[in-house]
CSV table of C-alpha atoms and ligand atoms in Angstrom, one decimal:
chain,number,residue,atom,x,y,z
A,60,MET,CA,-88.1,69.4,114.4
A,61,ALA,CA,-90.2,70.6,111.6
A,62,TRP,CA,-89.8,74.1,110.0
A,63,PHE,CA,-92.3,76.7,111.1
A,64,GLU,CA,-93.5,79.3,108.6
A,65,SER,CA,-94.4,82.2,110.9
A,66,VAL,CA,-93.5,83.7,114.2
A,67,ALA,CA,-97.0,82.9,115.4
A,68,GLN,CA,-96.3,79.3,114.9
A,69,ALA,CA,-93.1,79.5,116.8
A,70,GLN,CA,-95.0,81.1,119.6
A,71,ARG,CA,-97.5,78.2,119.6
A,72,ARG,CA,-94.7,75.7,119.7
A,73,ALA,CA,-93.0,77.6,122.6
A,74,ARG,CA,-96.3,77.5,124.5
A,75,ARG,CA,-96.6,73.8,124.0
A,76,THR,CA,-92.9,73.2,124.9
A,77,LEU,CA,-92.3,75.4,127.9
A,78,PRO,CA,-93.6,74.9,131.4
A,79,ARG,CA,-96.4,77.5,132.0
A,80,SER,CA,-94.4,79.7,134.3
A,81,VAL,CA,-91.5,80.0,131.8
A,82,TYR,CA,-93.8,80.7,128.9
A,83,ARG,CA,-95.6,83.4,130.9
A,84,ALA,CA,-92.3,84.9,132.0
A,85,ILE,CA,-91.2,85.5,128.5
A,86,LEU,CA,-94.6,86.6,127.3
A,87,ALA,CA,-94.4,89.3,130.1
A,88,GLY,CA,-96.2,92.6,129.4
A,89,ALA,CA,-97.2,95.1,132.1
A,90,GLU,CA,-100.3,96.4,134.0
A,91,ARG,CA,-103.3,96.2,131.6
A,92,GLY,CA,-101.0,95.2,128.6
A,93,GLN,CA,-102.0,98.4,126.7
A,94,THR,CA,-98.4,99.0,125.4
A,95,TYR,CA,-97.7,95.3,124.6
A,96,ARG,CA,-100.9,95.1,122.5
A,97,ASP,CA,-100.3,98.5,120.8
A,98,ASN,CA,-96.9,97.4,119.7
A,99,LEU,CA,-98.6,94.6,117.6
A,100,ALA,CA,-101.8,96.5,116.7
A,101,ALA,CA,-99.9,99.5,115.2
A,102,PHE,CA,-98.1,97.3,112.6
A,103,ALA,CA,-101.5,96.0,111.5
A,104,GLU,CA,-102.8,99.5,110.9
A,105,LEU,CA,-100.1,100.1,108.4
A,106,GLY,CA,-100.6,99.1,104.8
A,107,PHE,CA,-98.5,98.8,101.6
A,108,ALA,CA,-98.7,100.4,98.1
A,109,PRO,CA,-97.4,97.6,95.8
A,110,HIS,CA,-96.4,97.6,92.1
A,111,VAL,CA,-97.3,94.9,89.6
A,112,ALA,CA,-94.5,95.1,87.1
A,113,GLY,CA,-90.9,96.4,86.6
A,114,ALA,CA,-89.6,94.9,89.8
A,115,PRO,CA,-85.9,93.9,89.9
A,116,ALA,CA,-84.9,90.2,89.7
A,117,THR,CA,-82.8,90.2,92.9
A,118,ARG,CA,-83.2,92.2,96.0
A,119,SER,CA,-80.7,93.1,98.7
A,120,GLN,CA,-81.3,93.5,102.4
A,121,ALA,CA,-77.6,93.8,103.6
A,122,THR,CA,-76.9,96.8,105.7
A,123,SER,CA,-74.6,97.9,108.6
A,124,VAL,CA,-75.5,99.0,112.1
A,125,MET,CA,-73.1,100.6,114.5
A,126,GLY,CA,-70.2,99.7,112.1
A,127,VAL,CA,-71.1,96.1,111.9
A,128,GLU,CA,-72.1,94.4,108.6
A,129,LEU,CA,-75.5,92.6,108.7
A,130,GLU,CA,-77.0,90.3,106.1
A,131,LEU,CA,-80.4,91.3,107.1
A,132,PRO,CA,-81.7,94.4,108.9
A,133,VAL,CA,-82.7,92.5,112.1
A,134,LEU,CA,-80.7,92.4,115.3
A,135,LEU,CA,-81.5,90.2,118.3
A,136,SER,CA,-82.4,92.4,121.1
A,137,PRO,CA,-80.9,91.6,124.6
A,138,THR,CA,-83.1,89.4,126.7
A,139,GLY,CA,-82.6,87.2,129.8
A,140,VAL,CA,-83.3,83.7,128.5
A,141,GLN,CA,-82.8,81.8,131.6
A,142,ALA,CA,-84.6,78.4,131.7
A,143,VAL,CA,-85.9,78.6,128.1
A,144,HIS,CA,-83.4,76.2,126.7
A,145,PRO,CA,-80.1,74.6,128.1
A,146,GLU,CA,-78.0,76.2,125.3
A,147,ALA,CA,-79.5,79.6,126.2
A,148,GLU,CA,-77.4,82.5,124.8
A,149,ARG,CA,-75.0,80.1,123.2
A,150,ALA,CA,-77.7,78.9,120.8
A,151,VAL,CA,-78.8,82.5,120.2
A,152,ALA,CA,-75.2,83.6,119.4
A,153,ARG,CA,-74.6,80.6,117.0
A,154,ALA,CA,-77.8,81.3,115.2
A,155,ALA,CA,-77.0,85.1,114.8
A,156,SER,CA,-73.6,84.2,113.5
A,157,ALA,CA,-75.0,81.6,111.1
A,158,ARG,CA,-77.5,84.1,109.7
A,159,GLY,CA,-75.0,87.0,109.4
A,160,THR,CA,-76.4,89.2,112.1
A,161,GLY,CA,-75.7,90.3,115.6
A,162,MET,CA,-77.1,90.1,119.1
A,163,GLY,CA,-77.4,92.2,122.3
A,164,LEU,CA,-76.1,90.1,125.3
A,165,SER,CA,-78.3,91.0,128.3
A,166,ALA,CA,-76.8,92.3,131.5
A,167,MET,CA,-78.9,89.5,133.1
A,168,ALA,CA,-77.7,86.9,130.6
A,169,SER,CA,-77.1,83.3,131.9
A,170,VAL,CA,-73.8,82.9,130.0
A,171,ALA,CA,-70.6,84.9,130.5
A,172,ILE,CA,-69.8,87.4,127.7
A,173,GLU,CA,-66.3,85.7,127.3
A,174,GLU,CA,-68.1,82.6,126.2
A,175,ILE,CA,-70.5,84.4,123.8
A,176,VAL,CA,-68.2,86.7,121.8
A,177,PRO,CA,-66.2,83.8,120.2
A,178,LEU,CA,-69.5,82.3,119.1
A,179,CYS,CA,-70.8,85.6,117.7
A,180,ALA,CA,-68.3,88.4,116.8
A,181,LYS,CA,-71.2,90.9,116.4
A,182,THR,CA,-72.1,90.8,120.1
A,183,PHE,CA,-73.2,94.1,121.8
A,184,ALA,CA,-72.9,94.0,125.6
A,185,GLN,CA,-76.1,95.4,127.2
A,186,LEU,CA,-75.7,97.3,130.5
A,187,TYR,CA,-78.1,98.8,132.9
A,188,TRP,CA,-77.3,101.8,135.2
A,189,ALA,CA,-76.8,99.6,138.2
A,190,GLY,CA,-74.3,99.8,141.1
A,191,SER,CA,-71.5,102.3,141.7
A,192,ARG,CA,-69.6,104.1,138.9
A,193,GLU,CA,-66.7,101.8,139.7
A,194,ALA,CA,-68.8,98.7,139.2
A,195,ILE,CA,-70.2,100.1,135.9
A,196,ALA,CA,-66.8,101.0,134.7
A,197,ALA,CA,-65.6,97.5,135.5
A,198,ARG,CA,-68.4,96.1,133.4
A,199,VAL,CA,-67.4,98.3,130.5
A,200,GLU,CA,-63.8,97.2,130.9
A,201,ARG,CA,-64.9,93.6,130.9
A,202,ALA,CA,-67.0,94.0,127.7
A,203,ARG,CA,-63.9,95.6,126.1
A,204,ALA,CA,-61.6,92.9,127.1
A,205,ALA,CA,-64.1,90.2,125.9
A,206,GLY,CA,-64.1,91.9,122.5
A,207,ALA,CA,-67.7,93.2,122.4
A,208,ALA,CA,-68.6,95.0,119.2
A,209,GLY,CA,-70.4,97.8,121.1
A,210,LEU,CA,-72.4,98.7,124.1
A,211,ILE,CA,-76.2,99.0,124.5
A,212,VAL,CA,-77.3,100.9,127.5
A,213,THR,CA,-81.0,100.2,128.4
A,214,LEU,CA,-82.7,103.0,130.3
A,215,ASP,CA,-86.4,102.4,130.2
A,216,TRP,CA,-87.1,99.9,133.0
A,217,THR,CA,-89.6,100.9,135.7
A,218,PHE,CA,-89.3,98.0,138.1
A,219,SER,CA,-93.0,97.2,138.5
A,220,HIS,CA,-95.1,95.4,136.0
A,221,ALA,CA,-98.1,94.5,138.2
A,222,ARG,CA,-99.9,92.5,135.5
A,223,ASP,CA,-103.6,92.2,135.7
A,224,TRP,CA,-103.2,88.6,134.6
A,225,GLY,CA,-100.6,88.0,137.3
A,226,SER,CA,-96.9,87.1,137.1
A,227,PRO,CA,-95.4,83.7,137.4
A,228,THR,CA,-93.4,82.9,140.5
A,229,ILE,CA,-89.7,82.9,139.7
A,230,PRO,CA,-87.7,80.8,142.2
A,231,SER,CA,-84.4,82.3,143.4
A,232,GLN,CA,-82.8,78.9,143.3
A,233,LEU,CA,-83.8,75.3,142.4
A,234,ASP,CA,-83.8,73.3,145.6
A,235,LEU,CA,-85.9,70.2,146.3
A,236,ARG,CA,-88.8,72.2,147.6
A,237,THR,CA,-88.9,74.4,144.4
A,238,LEU,CA,-88.6,71.3,142.2
A,239,ALA,CA,-91.6,69.8,144.0
A,240,ARG,CA,-93.6,73.0,143.5
A,241,PHE,CA,-92.9,73.1,139.7
A,242,ALA,CA,-93.1,69.4,139.2
A,243,PRO,CA,-96.7,69.3,138.0
A,244,GLU,CA,-96.2,71.9,135.3
A,245,VAL,CA,-92.9,70.4,134.2
A,246,ALA,CA,-94.4,66.9,134.0
A,247,LEU,CA,-96.7,68.3,131.3
A,248,ARG,CA,-93.7,69.4,129.3
A,249,PRO,CA,-91.6,66.3,128.6
A,250,VAL,CA,-89.6,67.8,125.6
A,251,TRP,CA,-88.4,70.6,127.8
A,252,LEU,CA,-87.6,68.3,130.7
A,253,ALA,CA,-85.7,65.8,128.4
A,254,ARG,CA,-83.6,68.7,127.0
A,255,TRP,CA,-82.5,69.7,130.5
A,256,MET,CA,-81.9,66.1,131.6
A,257,ARG,CA,-79.7,65.5,128.5
A,258,SER,CA,-77.8,68.7,129.3
A,259,GLY,CA,-77.0,67.4,132.8
A,260,ALA,CA,-77.9,70.8,134.3
A,261,LEU,CA,-80.8,72.4,135.9
A,262,PRO,CA,-82.1,75.9,135.0
A,263,ALA,CA,-80.3,78.4,137.2
A,264,LEU,CA,-80.9,82.0,137.7
A,265,THR,CA,-77.2,83.0,137.7
A,266,VAL,CA,-76.0,86.3,136.2
A,267,PRO,CA,-72.3,85.7,135.4
A,268,ASN,CA,-71.9,89.1,133.8
A,269,VAL,CA,-72.8,90.9,137.0
A,270,GLU,CA,-69.6,90.8,139.0
A,271,GLY,CA,-70.0,89.5,142.6
A,272,ALA,CA,-73.9,88.9,142.3
A,273,PRO,CA,-74.8,85.4,143.6
A,274,GLY,CA,-77.9,85.4,141.3
A,275,PHE,CA,-80.5,87.3,139.5
A,276,PHE,CA,-82.3,88.7,142.5
A,277,ALA,CA,-79.2,90.1,144.1
A,278,ALA,CA,-78.3,91.8,140.7
A,279,TYR,CA,-81.8,93.1,140.4
A,280,GLY,CA,-81.8,94.4,144.0
A,281,GLU,CA,-78.5,96.3,143.3
A,282,TRP,CA,-80.0,97.8,140.2
A,283,MET,CA,-83.3,98.8,141.9
A,284,GLY,CA,-81.3,100.5,144.7
A,285,THR,CA,-79.2,102.6,142.2
A,286,PRO,CA,-80.5,106.2,141.6
A,287,PRO,CA,-81.4,106.6,137.9
A,288,PRO,CA,-78.6,108.2,135.9
A,289,SER,CA,-78.4,111.9,135.0
A,290,TRP,CA,-77.5,113.0,131.5
A,291,GLU,CA,-74.0,113.8,133.0
A,292,ASP,CA,-73.8,110.2,134.2
A,293,LEU,CA,-74.6,109.0,130.7
A,294,ALA,CA,-72.0,111.3,129.1
A,295,TRP,CA,-69.5,109.9,131.6
A,296,LEU,CA,-70.4,106.4,130.6
A,297,ARG,CA,-70.0,107.3,127.0
A,298,SER,CA,-66.6,108.7,127.7
A,299,LEU,CA,-65.4,105.2,128.9
A,300,TRP,CA,-66.1,103.6,125.5
A,301,ASP,CA,-64.8,104.9,122.2
A,302,GLY,CA,-66.7,102.3,120.1
A,303,PRO,CA,-70.3,102.0,119.0
A,304,PHE,CA,-72.7,102.9,121.7
A,305,MET,CA,-76.5,102.6,121.7
A,306,VAL,CA,-79.1,104.0,124.0
A,307,LYS,CA,-82.0,101.6,124.1
A,308,GLY,CA,-85.5,102.6,125.1
A,309,VAL,CA,-85.9,106.2,123.7
A,310,MET,CA,-89.5,107.3,122.9
A,311,ARG,CA,-89.4,111.1,123.0
A,312,VAL,CA,-87.9,113.6,120.6
A,313,ASP,CA,-86.3,115.7,123.4
A,314,ASP,CA,-84.6,112.7,124.9
A,315,ALA,CA,-83.5,111.6,121.4
A,316,ARG,CA,-81.8,115.0,120.9
A,317,ARG,CA,-79.9,114.7,124.3
A,318,VAL,CA,-78.9,111.2,123.4
A,319,ALA,CA,-77.4,112.5,120.1
A,320,ASP,CA,-76.0,115.7,121.3
A,321,ASP,CA,-75.2,115.4,125.0
A,322,VAL,CA,-74.3,111.8,125.1
A,323,GLY,CA,-72.9,111.4,121.6
A,324,ALA,CA,-74.4,108.0,121.1
A,325,THR,CA,-73.8,106.1,117.8
A,326,ALA,CA,-77.3,104.7,117.8
A,327,LEU,CA,-80.6,104.7,119.6
A,328,SER,CA,-83.4,102.3,119.6
A,329,VAL,CA,-87.0,103.6,119.7
A,330,SER,CA,-88.3,101.1,122.2
A,331,ASN,CA,-90.7,100.5,125.1
A,332,HIS,CA,-89.1,97.3,126.2
A,333,GLY,CA,-91.6,95.3,124.3
A,334,GLY,CA,-94.4,96.7,126.4
A,335,ASN,CA,-92.9,95.5,129.7
A,336,ASN,CA,-92.2,98.8,131.3
A,337,LEU,CA,-94.5,102.0,131.6
A,338,ASP,CA,-97.9,100.8,130.4
A,339,GLY,CA,-99.6,103.4,128.4
A,340,THR,CA,-96.5,104.3,126.4
A,341,PRO,CA,-97.6,104.1,122.7
A,342,ALA,CA,-96.3,101.6,120.2
A,343,SER,CA,-92.7,102.3,119.3
A,344,ILE,CA,-93.5,102.3,115.6
A,345,ARG,CA,-95.8,105.3,116.2
A,346,ALA,CA,-93.1,107.3,117.8
A,347,LEU,CA,-90.4,106.3,115.2
A,348,PRO,CA,-90.9,108.9,112.4
A,349,ALA,CA,-90.6,112.0,114.7
A,350,VAL,CA,-87.4,110.6,116.3
A,351,VAL,CA,-86.0,109.9,112.8
A,352,GLU,CA,-86.9,113.4,111.7
A,353,ALA,CA,-85.2,115.0,114.8
A,354,VAL,CA,-81.9,113.0,115.0
A,355,GLY,CA,-81.8,110.6,112.0
A,356,ASP,CA,-79.1,112.7,110.4
A,357,ARG,CA,-76.6,112.1,113.2
A,358,VAL,CA,-77.6,109.0,115.0
A,359,GLU,CA,-78.6,105.5,113.7
A,360,VAL,CA,-82.3,105.0,114.7
A,361,LEU,CA,-83.5,101.4,115.2
A,362,LEU,CA,-87.0,100.2,115.9
A,363,ASP,CA,-87.6,97.7,118.7
A,364,GLY,CA,-91.0,96.2,119.7
A,365,GLY,CA,-93.8,94.3,118.0
A,366,VAL,CA,-91.9,93.0,114.9
A,367,ARG,CA,-93.4,89.6,114.1
A,368,ARG,CA,-92.9,89.3,110.2
A,369,GLY,CA,-90.7,90.5,107.4
A,370,SER,CA,-93.3,92.9,106.2
A,371,ASP,CA,-93.2,94.6,109.7
A,372,VAL,CA,-89.5,95.1,109.2
A,373,VAL,CA,-90.1,96.7,105.8
A,374,LYS,CA,-92.7,99.0,107.3
A,375,ALA,CA,-90.3,100.1,110.0
A,376,LEU,CA,-87.5,100.7,107.4
A,377,ALA,CA,-89.9,102.6,105.1
A,378,LEU,CA,-90.8,104.9,108.1
A,379,GLY,CA,-87.1,105.6,108.7
A,380,ALA,CA,-85.6,102.9,110.9
A,381,ARG,CA,-82.1,101.7,109.9
A,382,ALA,CA,-82.8,98.2,111.2
A,383,VAL,CA,-85.1,96.6,113.7
A,384,MET,CA,-84.5,94.6,116.9
A,385,ILE,CA,-86.6,91.6,117.9
A,386,GLY,CA,-87.1,90.0,121.4
A,387,ARG,CA,-89.9,87.5,121.9
A,388,PRO,CA,-89.8,86.1,118.3
A,389,TYR,CA,-86.4,84.6,118.8
A,390,LEU,CA,-87.1,83.5,122.4
A,391,TRP,CA,-90.0,81.5,121.0
A,392,GLY,CA,-87.8,80.1,118.3
A,393,LEU,CA,-85.3,79.2,121.0
A,394,ALA,CA,-87.9,77.4,123.0
A,395,ALA,CA,-89.3,75.6,120.0
A,396,ASP,CA,-86.0,74.2,118.7
A,397,GLY,CA,-82.8,75.8,120.2
A,398,GLN,CA,-80.3,77.3,117.7
A,399,ALA,CA,-82.3,75.9,114.7
A,400,GLY,CA,-85.5,77.6,116.0
A,401,VAL,CA,-83.7,81.0,116.2
A,402,GLU,CA,-82.3,80.5,112.7
A,403,ASN,CA,-85.8,79.5,111.5
A,404,VAL,CA,-87.2,82.8,112.9
A,405,LEU,CA,-84.5,84.8,111.2
A,406,ASP,CA,-85.3,82.9,107.9
A,407,VAL,CA,-89.0,83.7,108.3
A,408,LEU,CA,-88.1,87.4,108.6
A,409,ARG,CA,-85.6,87.3,105.7
A,410,THR,CA,-88.1,85.7,103.3
A,411,GLY,CA,-90.8,88.1,104.4
A,412,ILE,CA,-88.6,91.1,103.8
A,413,ASP,CA,-87.7,89.8,100.4
A,414,SER,CA,-91.3,89.2,99.3
A,415,ALA,CA,-92.3,92.7,100.6
A,416,LEU,CA,-89.5,94.2,98.6
A,417,LEU,CA,-90.6,92.2,95.5
A,418,GLY,CA,-94.2,93.5,95.9
A,419,LEU,CA,-93.0,97.0,96.4
A,420,GLY,CA,-90.7,96.8,93.3
A,421,ARG,CA,-87.6,97.7,95.4
A,422,ALA,CA,-84.2,96.4,94.6
A,423,SER,CA,-82.8,97.0,98.1
A,424,ILE,CA,-83.9,98.1,101.5
A,425,ASP,CA,-82.1,101.4,101.0
A,426,GLU,CA,-84.8,102.4,98.4
A,427,LEU,CA,-87.7,102.1,100.8
A,428,ASP,CA,-89.4,105.3,101.8
A,429,GLY,CA,-92.6,106.7,103.0
A,430,SER,CA,-94.4,106.3,99.7
A,431,ASP,CA,-94.3,102.5,100.2
A,432,VAL,CA,-96.5,102.4,103.2
A,433,LEU,CA,-100.1,103.6,103.9
A,434,VAL,CA,-100.3,105.4,107.2
A,435,PRO,CA,-103.7,106.1,108.5
A,436,ASP,CA,-104.6,109.5,109.9
A,437,GLY,CA,-103.7,109.9,113.5
A,438,PHE,CA,-101.2,107.1,113.5
A,439,HIS,CA,-98.1,108.9,114.6
A,440,ARG,CA,-97.3,110.0,118.1
A,441,ARG,CA,-94.8,112.7,118.6
A,442,LEU,CA,-93.7,112.6,122.2
A,443,GLY,CA,-91.7,115.5,123.7
B,624,FMN,C1,-88.5,88.0,128.5
B,624,FMN,C2,-87.8,89.3,128.1
B,624,FMN,C3,-86.7,89.6,128.7
B,624,FMN,C4,-86.0,90.9,128.3
B,624,FMN,N1,-84.8,91.2,128.9
B,624,FMN,C5,-84.2,92.3,128.6
B,624,FMN,C6,-82.9,92.6,129.1
B,624,FMN,O1,-82.4,91.9,129.9
B,624,FMN,N2,-82.4,93.8,128.7
B,624,FMN,C7,-83.0,94.6,127.8
B,624,FMN,O2,-82.4,95.7,127.4
B,624,FMN,N3,-84.2,94.3,127.3
B,624,FMN,C8,-84.8,93.2,127.7
B,624,FMN,N4,-86.0,92.9,127.1
B,624,FMN,C9,-86.6,93.8,126.1
B,624,FMN,C10,-86.1,93.4,124.7
B,624,FMN,O3,-84.8,93.6,124.5
B,624,FMN,C11,-86.9,94.0,123.6
B,624,FMN,O4,-86.9,95.4,123.8
B,624,FMN,C12,-88.4,93.6,123.4
B,624,FMN,O5,-88.5,92.2,123.6
B,624,FMN,C13,-88.8,94.0,122.1
B,624,FMN,O6,-90.2,93.6,121.8
B,624,FMN,P1,-90.7,92.3,121.1
B,624,FMN,O7,-90.6,91.3,122.1
B,624,FMN,O8,-92.0,92.6,120.7
B,624,FMN,O9,-89.8,92.1,119.9
B,624,FMN,C14,-86.7,91.7,127.4
B,624,FMN,C15,-87.9,91.3,126.8
B,624,FMN,C16,-88.5,90.1,127.1
B,624,FMN,C17,-89.7,89.7,126.5
């Protein structure tokens, strides 16, 4: 499959390759799509202040996040990738490993964590607050036994996305009736169908990292039925794990302080779930600087949401993020070309970061600061 030069191209390939329902499921968004669009629009409002001479001959983008060395400041955010590609999280793990970075393995992943960690040592196990304390403790123990590099606890889901453009039907299992219902859209996507036929399997909505759940909907139901955690619950969860611990989905300064001081997290991601949760939440990049200012001295702050090019990564780092996380871009790469497609997306970001550093005259990502970016008046949002 041919190389693609931008994430936008990967997205077009994904749209051409995936059955319509699968493509729409990963495009996602919520309600009127305000947050989803703002995540992208906000990056386009930021500009650069480039130099023309005096730039160093080589530039470094290596860093570390939560004690793990990364060759580029981009981590793969946890996503459920069922049905996108038969290799699913295996392809994502191999690509992350090949490009010297790490991944979050979704609680709703389609492959067991014991299979993923050997493919990518820098795997962070993602958890939701779902089920009893005993069930949650058992998942933490399982992540430890599997050798996860850290935990990511995602706290920003709101259980309803009620999209104005409608949501695709997601079958609970693939029986003959379901196959017949999806046959017309699958027939239009022969590459996707051929991949699954070669794999000898059918897309299944299984969630092997949720003990005892027969499938995605049972796990989702358990999660929906669980009262949201208190700050004490989160401190308890933190006490079960002495390694790196990230809270994902923080947007407010007051929450960031509690994540740092009451929970004692190693890292947090400023994130709105890619615009899939509470619509009307501003773009995460707008909320980043206030969070960095409040807790950046004691917690690693990552930016998640809307990153589509290397220059977006550089903008986020210049505004104080230690690294970024990406979701849809690598899912589109996965849909386009499996492991190679995910590697291609990481290569697009790496070369984009390098050329932005060149333009800015910076020898390394550590030198980036606020003077590198033009921030229009009224850009920032300080929440809480
Ligand atoms: C299809 C899809 C599935 C996702 N599944 C999860 C998940 O299981 N756990 C989680 O913490 N975040 C999940 N997310 C959110 C991503 O981790 C990430 O926050 C988001 O995609 C970042 O925005 P971006 O897609 O603009 O990069 C999902 C996002 C998408 C698009």
